[in-house]
Short mmCIF file of C-alpha atoms and ligand atoms in Angstrom, two decimals:
data_model
loop_
_atom_site.label_atom_id
_atom_site.label_comp_id
_atom_site.label_asym_id
_atom_site.label_seq_id
_atom_site.Cartn_x
_atom_site.Cartn_y
_atom_site.Cartn_z
CA GLY A 57 103.62 71.75 129.10
CA SER A 58 104.04 75.36 127.99
CA PRO A 59 101.75 76.54 125.16
CA ILE A 60 103.19 75.75 121.73
CA SER A 61 104.67 78.78 119.89
CA TRP A 62 103.60 77.76 116.42
CA ASP A 63 105.49 80.63 114.78
CA SER A 64 108.73 79.00 115.81
CA ARG A 65 107.59 75.72 114.30
CA PHE A 66 106.62 77.03 110.84
CA ALA A 67 109.05 76.58 107.94
CA ARG A 68 111.23 79.55 107.01
CA ARG A 69 109.19 80.05 103.80
CA ALA A 70 106.05 80.39 105.96
CA THR A 71 107.39 83.70 107.25
CA ARG A 72 107.10 84.96 103.64
CA ILE A 73 103.42 83.96 103.58
CA THR A 74 101.20 86.87 104.64
CA SER A 75 97.49 87.52 104.11
CA SER A 76 96.21 88.83 100.78
CA THR A 77 95.35 92.50 101.21
CA ILE A 78 92.54 92.17 98.70
CA ARG A 79 90.98 89.20 100.50
CA GLU A 80 91.27 90.90 103.91
CA LEU A 81 89.75 94.13 102.56
CA LEU A 82 86.92 92.21 100.89
CA LYS A 83 86.07 90.85 104.36
CA MET A 84 86.09 94.36 105.88
CA ALA A 85 83.86 95.56 103.07
CA GLN A 86 81.18 93.05 104.08
CA GLN A 87 79.61 95.64 106.43
CA PRO A 88 75.96 96.51 105.58
CA GLY A 89 75.61 99.64 103.48
CA MET A 90 79.23 99.48 102.28
CA ILE A 91 79.92 100.30 98.63
CA THR A 92 83.06 98.41 97.64
CA PHE A 93 85.39 99.02 94.70
CA SER A 94 87.94 96.53 96.10
CA GLY A 95 87.93 93.17 94.36
CA GLY A 96 88.31 92.59 90.62
CA LEU A 97 85.01 90.72 90.77
CA PRO A 98 82.93 90.13 87.65
CA ALA A 99 79.34 91.39 87.71
CA PRO A 100 77.40 88.41 89.15
CA GLU A 101 74.24 89.36 87.28
CA LEU A 102 76.12 88.45 84.07
CA PHE A 103 76.93 84.88 85.15
CA PRO A 104 75.18 82.54 82.66
CA ALA A 105 73.66 80.65 85.61
CA GLU A 106 70.62 79.25 83.79
CA ALA A 107 72.70 77.85 80.93
CA MET A 108 75.19 76.45 83.45
CA ALA A 109 72.43 74.76 85.45
CA GLU A 110 71.18 72.99 82.33
CA ALA A 111 74.69 72.07 81.13
CA SER A 112 75.82 70.67 84.48
CA ALA A 113 72.60 68.64 84.86
CA ARG A 114 73.15 67.23 81.38
CA ILE A 115 76.81 66.44 82.12
CA LEU A 116 75.87 64.64 85.34
CA ARG A 117 73.10 62.72 83.58
CA GLU A 118 75.19 61.65 80.58
CA LYS A 119 78.81 61.61 81.81
CA ALA A 120 78.60 61.23 85.60
CA ASN A 121 81.55 58.88 85.79
CA GLN A 122 83.92 61.23 83.94
CA ALA A 123 82.61 64.32 85.78
CA LEU A 124 82.84 62.84 89.29
CA GLN A 125 85.87 60.53 89.08
CA TYR A 126 89.55 61.52 89.44
CA SER A 127 90.82 62.75 86.06
CA THR A 128 94.16 63.56 84.40
CA THR A 129 96.40 66.32 85.73
CA GLU A 130 96.74 67.86 82.23
CA GLY A 131 93.00 68.53 82.09
CA TYR A 132 89.83 67.73 80.17
CA PRO A 133 91.00 66.82 76.63
CA ALA A 134 88.28 68.71 74.74
CA LEU A 135 88.99 71.87 76.76
CA ARG A 136 92.74 71.52 76.18
CA GLU A 137 92.03 71.32 72.43
CA TRP A 138 89.74 74.36 72.61
CA VAL A 139 92.41 76.42 74.42
CA ALA A 140 95.15 75.31 71.99
CA ALA A 141 92.95 76.43 69.06
CA GLN A 142 92.77 79.97 70.54
CA LEU A 143 96.55 80.48 70.23
CA PRO A 144 98.86 80.39 67.18
CA ASN A 145 101.04 77.31 66.45
CA THR A 146 99.91 75.62 69.66
CA GLN A 147 99.16 71.93 70.24
CA PRO A 148 96.91 70.54 73.03
CA ASP A 149 99.91 68.94 74.76
CA GLN A 150 101.24 72.47 75.36
CA VAL A 151 98.16 73.31 77.47
CA LEU A 152 97.69 72.64 81.21
CA LEU A 153 94.34 73.37 82.87
CA VAL A 154 94.90 74.82 86.35
CA SER A 155 92.68 75.64 89.35
CA GLY A 156 92.59 79.37 88.61
CA SER A 157 95.54 81.24 87.13
CA GLN A 158 96.42 81.92 90.75
CA GLN A 159 97.49 78.25 90.92
CA GLY A 160 99.41 78.73 87.67
CA LEU A 161 101.37 81.52 89.36
CA ASP A 162 102.06 79.36 92.42
CA LEU A 163 103.28 76.41 90.31
CA LEU A 164 105.47 78.69 88.18
CA GLY A 165 107.03 80.05 91.37
CA LYS A 166 107.56 76.50 92.60
CA ILE A 167 109.40 75.35 89.47
CA PHE A 168 111.41 78.51 88.65
CA ILE A 169 112.30 80.24 91.95
CA ASP A 170 115.03 79.26 94.41
CA ALA A 171 115.61 81.21 97.64
CA GLY A 172 117.34 84.41 96.54
CA SER A 173 116.50 84.05 92.83
CA ALA A 174 115.97 87.33 90.99
CA VAL A 175 112.46 87.72 89.54
CA ALA A 176 111.58 90.73 87.33
CA VAL A 177 108.18 92.32 87.90
CA GLU A 178 106.48 95.51 86.73
CA SER A 179 106.00 98.33 89.22
CA PRO A 180 103.17 98.19 90.19
CA THR A 181 102.16 94.58 89.53
CA TYR A 182 99.41 92.13 90.51
CA MET A 183 99.76 91.58 94.26
CA GLY A 184 98.39 88.04 93.93
CA ALA A 185 101.48 87.13 91.90
CA LEU A 186 103.72 88.51 94.65
CA SER A 187 101.74 86.42 97.17
CA ALA A 188 102.20 83.34 94.97
CA PHE A 189 105.95 83.91 94.47
CA ASN A 190 106.86 85.08 98.00
CA PRO A 191 107.01 81.64 99.71
CA TYR A 192 109.79 80.69 97.26
CA GLU A 193 111.81 83.62 98.60
CA PRO A 194 112.68 85.58 95.43
CA GLU A 195 114.53 88.90 95.25
CA TYR A 196 112.32 91.17 93.13
CA LEU A 197 113.79 93.40 90.44
CA THR A 198 111.16 96.05 89.64
CA VAL A 199 110.83 97.48 86.13
CA ALA A 200 109.56 101.05 85.83
CA MET A 201 106.52 101.64 83.60
CA ASP A 202 105.02 104.60 81.81
CA GLU A 203 101.60 104.79 80.18
CA GLU A 204 102.80 102.45 77.38
CA GLY A 205 104.11 99.77 79.72
CA MET A 206 107.60 98.71 80.78
CA VAL A 207 110.31 101.24 79.92
CA PRO A 208 112.85 99.43 77.67
CA GLU A 209 115.96 100.94 79.29
CA ALA A 210 114.73 99.91 82.75
CA LEU A 211 113.82 96.46 81.43
CA GLU A 212 117.24 95.91 79.84
CA ALA A 213 119.04 96.95 83.05
CA VAL A 214 117.01 94.30 84.90
CA LEU A 215 117.46 91.58 82.26
CA LYS A 216 121.23 92.02 82.55
CA GLN A 217 120.92 90.75 86.14
CA GLY A 218 119.67 87.39 84.89
CA PRO A 219 116.24 87.05 86.52
CA ARG A 220 114.59 83.59 86.41
CA PHE A 221 111.71 85.14 84.43
CA VAL A 222 109.90 88.42 83.73
CA TYR A 223 106.29 88.55 84.96
CA ALA A 224 104.35 90.82 82.57
CA LEU A 225 100.69 91.87 82.26
CA PRO A 226 100.62 93.62 78.87
CA THR A 227 96.83 93.83 78.46
CA PHE A 228 94.88 96.04 80.88
CA GLN A 229 97.40 95.53 83.64
CA ASN A 230 96.29 94.86 87.20
CA PRO A 231 96.36 97.33 88.98
CA SER A 232 97.33 100.17 86.59
CA GLY A 233 94.91 99.36 83.74
CA ARG A 234 97.72 100.04 81.27
CA LEU A 235 97.74 98.56 77.75
CA MET A 236 101.31 97.84 76.61
CA SER A 237 101.81 99.34 73.13
CA LEU A 238 102.73 97.09 70.19
CA GLU A 239 106.17 98.67 69.99
CA ARG A 240 106.85 98.00 73.68
CA ARG A 241 105.57 94.42 73.32
CA GLN A 242 108.01 93.80 70.49
CA LYS A 243 110.83 95.39 72.49
CA LEU A 244 110.08 93.22 75.53
CA VAL A 245 110.03 90.02 73.44
CA GLU A 246 113.24 90.98 71.61
CA LEU A 247 115.15 91.90 74.78
CA ALA A 248 113.96 88.82 76.71
CA GLY A 249 114.99 86.66 73.75
CA GLU A 250 118.37 88.38 73.54
CA TYR A 251 119.08 87.81 77.25
CA GLY A 252 117.50 84.35 77.30
CA VAL A 253 115.04 85.29 80.05
CA PRO A 254 111.60 83.57 79.90
CA ILE A 255 108.47 85.72 80.01
CA VAL A 256 105.38 84.81 82.05
CA GLU A 257 102.50 86.61 80.31
CA ASP A 258 99.44 86.96 82.56
CA ASP A 259 96.56 87.75 80.20
CA ALA A 260 93.58 87.60 82.59
CA TYR A 261 91.85 90.62 80.99
CA ALA A 262 92.55 89.82 77.31
CA GLU A 263 88.86 89.83 76.33
CA LEU A 264 87.83 92.87 78.36
CA TYR A 265 88.57 95.58 75.77
CA TYR A 266 86.18 98.46 75.22
CA GLY A 267 86.63 99.87 71.73
CA GLY A 268 89.87 99.69 69.79
CA GLN A 269 91.27 96.42 68.47
CA LYS A 270 93.12 93.61 70.24
CA LEU A 271 96.91 93.77 70.30
CA PRO A 272 98.94 90.58 69.70
CA THR A 273 99.97 88.62 72.78
CA LEU A 274 103.64 88.44 73.79
CA TYR A 275 103.21 84.70 73.22
CA SER A 276 102.29 85.21 69.55
CA LEU A 277 104.90 87.94 68.93
CA ASP A 278 107.55 85.60 70.33
CA GLN A 279 106.37 82.84 67.96
CA GLN A 280 106.56 85.22 65.01
CA MET A 281 110.01 86.51 65.98
CA ARG A 282 111.31 82.94 66.17
CA GLY A 283 109.52 81.84 63.02
CA GLY A 284 107.53 79.21 64.94
CA GLY A 285 108.90 76.47 67.16
CA GLU A 286 108.75 76.47 70.95
CA GLY A 287 109.17 79.99 72.26
CA ASN A 288 110.23 81.77 75.40
CA VAL A 289 106.79 82.74 76.74
CA VAL A 290 104.55 80.95 79.24
CA TYR A 291 101.04 82.26 78.65
CA LEU A 292 98.45 82.34 81.45
CA SER A 293 94.79 83.14 81.11
CA THR A 294 91.54 82.30 82.83
CA PHE A 295 87.78 81.78 82.54
CA SER A 296 87.29 83.83 85.73
CA LYS A 297 86.75 87.18 84.07
CA THR A 298 84.65 85.96 81.14
CA LEU A 299 82.61 83.08 82.66
CA ALA A 300 82.79 82.61 86.48
CA PRO A 301 85.68 82.86 88.96
CA GLY A 302 83.99 80.46 91.37
CA LEU A 303 84.63 77.56 88.97
CA ARG A 304 88.42 77.98 89.42
CA VAL A 305 89.32 76.97 85.83
CA ALA A 306 92.25 78.64 84.01
CA TYR A 307 95.14 77.56 81.82
CA ALA A 308 98.90 77.74 81.25
CA VAL A 309 100.29 77.37 77.72
CA GLY A 310 103.93 77.18 76.71
CA PRO A 311 107.04 75.21 75.77
CA ARG A 312 106.58 71.48 76.39
CA PRO A 313 109.46 71.19 78.94
CA VAL A 314 107.82 73.91 81.08
CA ILE A 315 104.29 72.49 80.76
CA HIS A 316 105.62 69.02 81.60
CA LYS A 317 107.30 70.33 84.75
CA LEU A 318 104.15 72.26 85.70
CA VAL A 319 102.12 69.04 85.33
CA GLN A 320 104.51 67.27 87.70
CA ALA A 321 104.28 70.17 90.19
CA LYS A 322 100.47 70.13 89.95
CA GLN A 323 100.38 66.38 90.65
CA GLY A 324 101.95 67.19 94.02
CA ALA A 325 99.65 70.19 94.59
CA ASP A 326 96.08 69.09 93.80
CA LEU A 327 96.27 66.06 91.41
CA HIS A 328 94.01 67.81 88.86
CA THR A 329 91.55 70.68 88.30
CA GLY A 330 87.89 69.91 89.13
CA SER A 331 86.54 67.46 86.52
CA LEU A 332 82.93 68.69 86.52
CA ASN A 333 83.99 72.35 86.39
CA GLN A 334 86.26 71.76 83.39
CA MET A 335 83.50 69.91 81.54
CA LEU A 336 81.05 72.69 82.40
CA VAL A 337 83.46 75.37 81.14
CA TYR A 338 83.89 73.39 77.93
CA GLU A 339 80.12 73.19 77.39
CA MET A 340 79.93 76.97 77.85
CA VAL A 341 82.79 77.84 75.45
CA LYS A 342 82.60 75.18 72.72
CA TYR A 343 80.08 77.23 70.69
CA GLY A 344 82.00 80.42 71.47
CA LEU A 345 81.56 83.09 74.09
CA GLN A 346 80.68 85.97 71.78
CA GLU A 347 77.26 86.75 73.27
CA GLN A 348 78.65 86.60 76.81
CA LEU A 349 81.68 88.72 75.90
CA SER A 350 79.67 91.49 74.22
CA LYS A 351 77.35 91.72 77.27
CA ILE A 352 80.37 91.98 79.57
CA ARG A 353 82.14 94.59 77.41
CA GLU A 354 79.03 96.75 77.15
CA THR A 355 78.31 96.60 80.88
CA TYR A 356 81.88 97.25 82.07
CA ALA A 357 82.54 100.05 79.56
CA ALA A 358 79.41 101.85 80.77
CA ARG A 359 80.42 101.37 84.42
CA ARG A 360 83.92 102.64 83.67
CA ASP A 361 82.48 105.78 82.06
CA VAL A 362 80.15 106.42 85.01
CA MET A 363 83.04 106.07 87.47
CA LEU A 364 85.34 108.35 85.45
CA GLU A 365 82.62 111.01 85.19
CA ALA A 366 81.83 110.79 88.92
CA MET A 367 85.53 111.09 89.77
CA THR A 368 85.85 114.26 87.72
CA GLN A 369 82.83 115.63 89.56
CA HIS A 370 83.62 114.64 93.16
CA LEU A 371 87.36 114.19 93.69
CA PRO A 372 89.45 117.09 94.98
CA LYS A 373 92.19 118.61 92.83
CA GLY A 374 95.63 117.09 93.19
CA VAL A 375 94.20 113.58 92.67
CA SER A 376 94.96 111.98 89.27
CA TRP A 377 93.93 108.77 87.51
CA ASN A 378 94.13 106.90 84.19
CA GLN A 379 91.52 106.33 81.46
CA PRO A 380 91.67 102.53 81.02
CA LYS A 381 90.70 101.17 77.58
CA GLY A 382 89.70 97.82 79.13
CA GLY A 383 90.01 95.57 82.18
CA MET A 384 88.34 96.22 85.52
CA PHE A 385 90.45 98.86 87.25
CA ILE A 386 91.09 102.59 87.56
CA TRP A 387 94.46 103.46 89.09
CA MET A 388 94.58 106.64 91.16
CA GLN A 389 97.39 108.78 92.55
CA LEU A 390 96.97 111.08 95.55
CA PRO A 391 99.34 114.06 95.86
CA GLN A 392 102.88 113.10 96.90
CA GLY A 393 103.01 112.61 100.65
CA ALA A 394 99.36 111.60 101.01
CA ASP A 395 98.69 108.11 102.39
CA ALA A 396 96.15 105.81 100.71
CA VAL A 397 95.85 103.65 103.85
CA SER A 398 94.89 106.67 105.91
CA LEU A 399 92.37 107.57 103.20
CA PHE A 400 91.11 103.96 103.28
CA LYS A 401 90.20 104.31 106.97
CA LYS A 402 88.34 107.57 106.35
CA ALA A 403 86.63 105.98 103.35
CA LEU A 404 85.41 103.05 105.48
CA GLU A 405 83.81 105.61 107.83
CA GLN A 406 82.02 106.96 104.73
CA LYS A 407 81.12 103.34 103.84
CA VAL A 408 83.13 103.05 100.65
CA ALA A 409 86.10 100.69 100.03
CA PHE A 410 88.96 100.37 97.52
CA VAL A 411 92.45 98.75 97.54
CA PRO A 412 95.40 100.85 98.76
CA GLY A 413 98.21 100.59 96.20
CA GLN A 414 101.32 99.83 98.26
CA PRO A 415 100.83 96.00 98.23
CA PHE A 416 101.04 96.14 94.41
CA HIS A 417 104.61 97.46 94.67
CA ALA A 418 107.31 94.78 95.19
CA ASP A 419 109.69 97.53 96.33
CA GLY A 420 107.30 98.86 98.99
CA SER A 421 106.65 102.16 97.20
CA GLY A 422 103.25 103.46 96.07
CA GLN A 423 101.95 104.79 99.40
CA ASN A 424 99.92 107.48 97.60
CA THR A 425 98.30 105.10 95.07
CA LEU A 426 95.01 103.19 95.09
CA ARG A 427 93.03 100.85 92.86
CA LEU A 428 89.30 101.07 92.15
CA SER A 429 87.37 98.27 90.47
CA PHE A 430 84.39 99.39 88.38
CA SER A 431 83.10 95.97 87.28
CA ASN A 432 80.97 94.96 90.24
CA ALA A 433 78.68 97.89 91.09
CA ASP A 434 75.75 99.34 89.14
CA PRO A 435 75.97 102.97 87.93
CA GLU A 436 73.91 104.43 90.81
CA LEU A 437 76.11 102.71 93.42
CA ILE A 438 79.22 103.86 91.57
CA ARG A 439 78.09 107.51 91.64
CA GLU A 440 77.22 107.31 95.36
CA GLY A 441 80.45 105.47 96.18
CA ILE A 442 82.61 108.05 94.41
CA ARG A 443 80.66 110.86 96.13
CA ARG A 444 81.57 109.22 99.46
CA LEU A 445 85.18 108.75 98.37
CA GLY A 446 85.31 112.44 97.43
CA ARG A 447 84.23 113.44 100.96
CA ALA A 448 86.88 111.16 102.51
CA ALA A 449 89.54 112.51 100.13
CA GLU A 450 88.65 116.15 100.97
CA GLU A 451 89.19 115.31 104.66
CA GLU A 452 92.44 113.41 104.02
CA LEU A 453 93.96 116.01 101.73
CA GLU A 454 93.20 118.89 104.08
CA LEU A 455 95.85 117.35 106.34
CA VAL A 456 98.57 117.08 103.69
C1 N5F B 623 96.29 89.62 86.77
C2 N5F B 623 95.55 88.53 87.47
N1 N5F B 623 96.03 87.27 87.39
C3 N5F B 623 95.40 86.24 88.02
C4 N5F B 623 94.26 86.47 88.76
C5 N5F B 623 93.62 85.28 89.44
O1 N5F B 623 92.60 84.83 88.62
P1 N5F B 623 92.02 83.33 88.72
O2 N5F B 623 90.59 83.50 89.13
O3 N5F B 623 92.83 82.57 89.75
O4 N5F B 623 92.16 82.74 87.35
C6 N5F B 623 93.71 87.77 88.86
C7 N5F B 623 92.46 88.04 89.66
N2 N5F B 623 92.65 89.24 90.43
C8 N5F B 623 91.46 89.78 91.10
C9 N5F B 623 90.87 88.75 92.00
C10 N5F B 623 91.29 88.73 93.37
C11 N5F B 623 90.02 88.84 94.17
C12 N5F B 623 89.98 87.91 95.30
O5 N5F B 623 91.06 87.66 95.90
O6 N5F B 623 88.86 87.47 95.57
C13 N5F B 623 91.82 91.10 91.79
O7 N5F B 623 92.94 91.58 91.59
O8 N5F B 623 90.99 91.71 92.47
C14 N5F B 623 94.38 88.80 88.20
O9 N5F B 623 93.92 90.07 88.28
#
């Protein structure tokens, strides 16, 4: 018979499933000699591999059955308790361990989004969230930001349209690096409460702050505003940026009805998060992560400073960027009219890679923006990579 046209056989939602720009670019950046600032990858030299080797050997010697058998969807009890203890007024039965916060985003899309539902997102926002939500066919309402985060007037105009939830990254936002001010956090929680719109707080970079003190989570501000009780915020965070992303262990915390529904959705997705990996994560965090966290903060802050200095030295005028106080990313704007994808191609010729910014914009804008990750290259590579980027940018901007 005639060859099968699979495209015509896929479900309608499959047409909303496209490849992750970051993952595709990471593949292209595999070329020898390439310096890549693409993925938000932790520095591998900081993985506590030796301690993990000992801990996993001990787990397999002493608790092989629990580590290798099917386990509960909710997650490893001791780790649930540990996570609950990190957040105010939170019980273990409000915690679900997930296979990366990426799975948390997918499950949240699955339980909250119908075809055509309005979903409020920042502009720009984490493209992985858009990839997770897209198959459920939402209509995105984008909320403008300034350096302090979402602009309240823009947020209120969007909340009035009754979105299923607001997806917010208040702490060292991916991709913009922005830190939402306390005042804006309070405003967001108040307005969302007033309009009865749940908040999904993605706090992947909570611990990656370089100087300055931690600001309260939306989750805790919401608790305070309500004087305790179950709030309006589903909180996501992960062990990927502080321990190891390859373990795929993260967590969702929130009101019991939401967590219960997420558990049911997860049962149909992957039954449960890897048993051994959860037990290993618990062994690594039960005595605290302070030593690991201070190593990470010191290393990433230094790499950020080297990149910022090199950018000042090598990038042509007309290019602008932020000074992130934490996280892994520097967010750059080319002059209006310049095209970051065209620059990306010239940069590949110079053997340097980054992530063009348009895929971070749910409304398709952002053609002149790009994201650079500073976490996964040593200072010498960062200087050389930015020198190369400067050459590519000179070429690109001559044409504008
Ligand atoms: C805001 C935000 N939320 C969730 C995730 C996914 O983290 P998990 O490892 O799934 O916990 C991430 C990870 N984003 C990285 C990782 C993607 C890299 C890759 O696809 O390999 C990035 O933006 O480059 C994130 O930034």
